[in-house]
């Protein structure tokens, strides 16, 4: 028995049923809203994660510099003292800490803006946020 490709007939039948059915499937609108709010939340979450990751890397880098400064400060020989290196490293560490503080402030501002936008959400959006937190 030869096979016959009836894909086009099937697609026409599906289109016909969709056009006759004016009633949306149960909960489809709510599902679409949830999917859209999830996309927005994941974009925001990735931005938050990116910012937090950068802060973590900077803290790690500053910790390494602090350890080196501690090693320099522990040396007790009179002739092996490196005051220039110690002062330069101290200055760099202070700049790094100031930069980290600015990054943390920016992250807090980002989170506050995200929370302010959340105040205008629908019930489904609030439930999603409660689930993520």
PDB file of C-alpha atoms in Angstrom:
ATOM      1  CA  UNK A   1       0.000   0.000   0.000  1.00  0.00           C
ATOM      2  CA  UNK A   2       1.584   3.296  -1.059  1.00  0.00           C
ATOM      3  CA  UNK A   3       1.977   6.060   1.529  1.00  0.00           C
ATOM      4  CA  UNK A   4       0.437   9.423   0.968  1.00  0.00           C
ATOM      5  CA  UNK A   5       1.678  12.665   2.554  1.00  0.00           C
ATOM      6  CA  UNK A   6      -1.335  14.308   4.189  1.00  0.00           C
ATOM      7  CA  UNK A   7       0.563  16.903   6.219  1.00  0.00           C
ATOM      8  CA  UNK A   8      -1.046  19.803   4.363  1.00  0.00           C
ATOM      9  CA  UNK A   9      -4.523  18.415   5.021  1.00  0.00           C
ATOM     10  CA  UNK A  10      -3.723  18.095   8.702  1.00  0.00           C
ATOM     11  CA  UNK A  11      -2.444  21.681   8.895  1.00  0.00           C
ATOM     12  CA  UNK A  12      -5.559  22.935   7.102  1.00  0.00           C
ATOM     13  CA  UNK A  13      -7.747  21.025   9.547  1.00  0.00           C
ATOM     14  CA  UNK A  14      -5.914  22.508  12.553  1.00  0.00           C
ATOM     15  CA  UNK A  15      -6.203  26.017  11.119  1.00  0.00           C
ATOM     16  CA  UNK A  16      -9.897  25.484  10.474  1.00  0.00           C
ATOM     17  CA  UNK A  17     -10.516  24.387  14.062  1.00  0.00           C
ATOM     18  CA  UNK A  18      -8.507  27.310  15.439  1.00  0.00           C
ATOM     19  CA  UNK A  19     -10.448  29.817  13.359  1.00  0.00           C
ATOM     20  CA  UNK A  20     -13.820  28.368  14.457  1.00  0.00           C
ATOM     21  CA  UNK A  21     -12.841  28.302  18.109  1.00  0.00           C
ATOM     22  CA  UNK A  22     -13.210  31.863  19.407  1.00  0.00           C
ATOM     23  CA  UNK A  23     -12.931  30.774  23.060  1.00  0.00           C
ATOM     24  CA  UNK A  24      -9.317  30.707  24.191  1.00  0.00           C
ATOM     25  CA  UNK A  25      -8.069  27.629  25.951  1.00  0.00           C
ATOM     26  CA  UNK A  26      -8.456  27.635  29.715  1.00  0.00           C
ATOM     27  CA  UNK A  27      -5.840  29.854  31.363  1.00  0.00           C
ATOM     28  CA  UNK A  28      -3.933  30.652  28.172  1.00  0.00           C
ATOM     29  CA  UNK A  29      -3.999  34.406  28.800  1.00  0.00           C
ATOM     30  CA  UNK A  30      -2.744  33.948  32.352  1.00  0.00           C
ATOM     31  CA  UNK A  31      -0.009  31.621  31.087  1.00  0.00           C
ATOM     32  CA  UNK A  32       1.103  34.195  28.528  1.00  0.00           C
ATOM     33  CA  UNK A  33       1.266  36.927  31.188  1.00  0.00           C
ATOM     34  CA  UNK A  34       3.312  34.651  33.466  1.00  0.00           C
ATOM     35  CA  UNK A  35       5.686  33.781  30.662  1.00  0.00           C
ATOM     36  CA  UNK A  36       6.162  37.447  29.794  1.00  0.00           C
ATOM     37  CA  UNK A  37       6.758  38.434  33.419  1.00  0.00           C
ATOM     38  CA  UNK A  38       9.230  35.539  33.779  1.00  0.00           C
ATOM     39  CA  UNK A  39      11.192  36.840  30.791  1.00  0.00           C
ATOM     40  CA  UNK A  40      11.369  40.298  32.350  1.00  0.00           C
ATOM     41  CA  UNK A  41      12.310  38.913  35.751  1.00  0.00           C
ATOM     42  CA  UNK A  42      15.042  36.680  34.339  1.00  0.00           C
ATOM     43  CA  UNK A  43      16.553  39.636  32.466  1.00  0.00           C
ATOM     44  CA  UNK A  44      16.573  41.646  35.643  1.00  0.00           C
ATOM     45  CA  UNK A  45      17.925  38.724  37.592  1.00  0.00           C
ATOM     46  CA  UNK A  46      20.744  38.244  35.134  1.00  0.00           C
ATOM     47  CA  UNK A  47      21.614  41.929  35.431  1.00  0.00           C
ATOM     48  CA  UNK A  48      21.637  41.583  39.222  1.00  0.00           C
ATOM     49  CA  UNK A  49      23.769  38.457  38.978  1.00  0.00           C
ATOM     50  CA  UNK A  50      26.194  40.137  36.596  1.00  0.00           C
ATOM     51  CA  UNK A  51      26.630  43.093  38.931  1.00  0.00           C
ATOM     52  CA  UNK A  52      27.022  40.854  41.995  1.00  0.00           C
ATOM     53  CA  UNK A  53      29.565  38.704  40.173  1.00  0.00           C
ATOM     54  CA  UNK A  54      31.672  41.750  39.292  1.00  0.00           C
ATOM     55  CA  UNK A  55      31.593  42.832  42.943  1.00  0.00           C
ATOM     56  CA  UNK A  56      32.700  39.356  44.034  1.00  0.00           C
ATOM     57  CA  UNK A  57      35.629  39.363  41.613  1.00  0.00           C
ATOM     58  CA  UNK A  58      36.733  42.794  42.799  1.00  0.00           C
ATOM     59  CA  UNK A  59      36.502  41.716  46.449  1.00  0.00           C
ATOM     60  CA  UNK A  60      38.623  38.656  45.673  1.00  0.00           C
ATOM     61  CA  UNK A  61      41.224  40.780  43.903  1.00  0.00           C
ATOM     62  CA  UNK A  62      41.323  43.245  46.799  1.00  0.00           C
ATOM     63  CA  UNK A  63      41.693  40.386  49.292  1.00  0.00           C
ATOM     64  CA  UNK A  64      44.774  39.156  47.444  1.00  0.00           C
ATOM     65  CA  UNK A  65      46.260  42.661  47.610  1.00  0.00           C
ATOM     66  CA  UNK A  66      45.448  42.866  51.335  1.00  0.00           C
ATOM     67  CA  UNK A  67      47.244  39.571  51.931  1.00  0.00           C
ATOM     68  CA  UNK A  68      50.306  40.877  50.109  1.00  0.00           C
ATOM     69  CA  UNK A  69      50.188  44.053  52.211  1.00  0.00           C
ATOM     70  CA  UNK A  70      49.954  41.952  55.378  1.00  0.00           C
ATOM     71  CA  UNK A  71      53.020  39.968  54.320  1.00  0.00           C
ATOM     72  CA  UNK A  72      54.942  43.181  53.653  1.00  0.00           C
ATOM     73  CA  UNK A  73      53.923  44.588  57.039  1.00  0.00           C
ATOM     74  CA  UNK A  74      55.017  41.406  58.874  1.00  0.00           C
ATOM     75  CA  UNK A  75      58.604  41.658  57.682  1.00  0.00           C
ATOM     76  CA  UNK A  76      60.750  42.784  60.567  1.00  0.00           C
ATOM     77  CA  UNK A  77      64.115  43.321  58.960  1.00  0.00           C
ATOM     78  CA  UNK A  78      65.454  46.853  59.077  1.00  0.00           C
ATOM     79  CA  UNK A  79      67.039  46.839  55.650  1.00  0.00           C
ATOM     80  CA  UNK A  80      64.309  44.982  53.763  1.00  0.00           C
ATOM     81  CA  UNK A  81      61.645  47.592  54.507  1.00  0.00           C
ATOM     82  CA  UNK A  82      59.731  48.731  51.435  1.00  0.00           C
ATOM     83  CA  UNK A  83      57.841  51.877  52.467  1.00  0.00           C
ATOM     84  CA  UNK A  84      57.163  52.948  48.883  1.00  0.00           C
ATOM     85  CA  UNK A  85      55.673  49.586  47.957  1.00  0.00           C
ATOM     86  CA  UNK A  86      53.594  49.528  51.149  1.00  0.00           C
ATOM     87  CA  UNK A  87      52.245  53.038  50.597  1.00  0.00           C
ATOM     88  CA  UNK A  88      51.459  52.368  46.915  1.00  0.00           C
ATOM     89  CA  UNK A  89      49.684  49.124  47.762  1.00  0.00           C
ATOM     90  CA  UNK A  90      47.744  50.871  50.540  1.00  0.00           C
ATOM     91  CA  UNK A  91      46.642  53.583  48.105  1.00  0.00           C
ATOM     92  CA  UNK A  92      45.554  50.992  45.506  1.00  0.00           C
ATOM     93  CA  UNK A  93      43.603  49.026  48.127  1.00  0.00           C
ATOM     94  CA  UNK A  94      41.809  52.195  49.279  1.00  0.00           C
ATOM     95  CA  UNK A  95      40.824  52.938  45.676  1.00  0.00           C
ATOM     96  CA  UNK A  96      39.605  49.361  45.203  1.00  0.00           C
ATOM     97  CA  UNK A  97      37.482  49.551  48.368  1.00  0.00           C
ATOM     98  CA  UNK A  98      35.963  52.856  47.255  1.00  0.00           C
ATOM     99  CA  UNK A  99      35.152  51.297  43.857  1.00  0.00           C
ATOM    100  CA  UNK A 100      33.562  48.260  45.523  1.00  0.00           C
ATOM    101  CA  UNK A 101      31.441  50.539  47.724  1.00  0.00           C
ATOM    102  CA  UNK A 102      30.199  52.352  44.603  1.00  0.00           C
ATOM    103  CA  UNK A 103      29.362  49.039  42.953  1.00  0.00           C
ATOM    104  CA  UNK A 104      27.426  47.902  46.032  1.00  0.00           C
ATOM    105  CA  UNK A 105      25.500  51.189  46.063  1.00  0.00           C
ATOM    106  CA  UNK A 106      24.651  50.713  42.364  1.00  0.00           C
ATOM    107  CA  UNK A 107      23.486  47.162  43.084  1.00  0.00           C
ATOM    108  CA  UNK A 108      21.276  48.387  45.929  1.00  0.00           C
ATOM    109  CA  UNK A 109      19.801  51.070  43.659  1.00  0.00           C
ATOM    110  CA  UNK A 110      19.124  48.460  40.983  1.00  0.00           C
ATOM    111  CA  UNK A 111      17.357  46.218  43.504  1.00  0.00           C
ATOM    112  CA  UNK A 112      15.262  49.119  44.862  1.00  0.00           C
ATOM    113  CA  UNK A 113      14.170  50.034  41.336  1.00  0.00           C
ATOM    114  CA  UNK A 114      13.282  46.407  40.666  1.00  0.00           C
ATOM    115  CA  UNK A 115      11.240  46.263  43.875  1.00  0.00           C
ATOM    116  CA  UNK A 116       9.489  49.545  43.012  1.00  0.00           C
ATOM    117  CA  UNK A 117       8.489  48.138  39.640  1.00  0.00           C
ATOM    118  CA  UNK A 118       7.202  45.043  41.448  1.00  0.00           C
ATOM    119  CA  UNK A 119       4.707  47.150  43.421  1.00  0.00           C
ATOM    120  CA  UNK A 120       2.686  47.615  40.232  1.00  0.00           C
ATOM    121  CA  UNK A 121       2.511  43.906  39.387  1.00  0.00           C
ATOM    122  CA  UNK A 122      -0.480  41.671  39.039  1.00  0.00           C
ATOM    123  CA  UNK A 123      -1.289  38.919  41.519  1.00  0.00           C
ATOM    124  CA  UNK A 124       0.491  36.329  39.333  1.00  0.00           C
ATOM    125  CA  UNK A 125       3.641  38.477  39.169  1.00  0.00           C
ATOM    126  CA  UNK A 126       3.681  38.893  42.931  1.00  0.00           C
ATOM    127  CA  UNK A 127       3.342  35.146  43.380  1.00  0.00           C
ATOM    128  CA  UNK A 128       6.304  34.595  41.090  1.00  0.00           C
ATOM    129  CA  UNK A 129       8.409  37.037  43.098  1.00  0.00           C
ATOM    130  CA  UNK A 130       7.391  35.356  46.354  1.00  0.00           C
ATOM    131  CA  UNK A 131       8.407  32.028  44.880  1.00  0.00           C
ATOM    132  CA  UNK A 132      11.823  33.337  43.750  1.00  0.00           C
ATOM    133  CA  UNK A 133      12.562  34.928  47.115  1.00  0.00           C
TER     134      UNK A 133
END
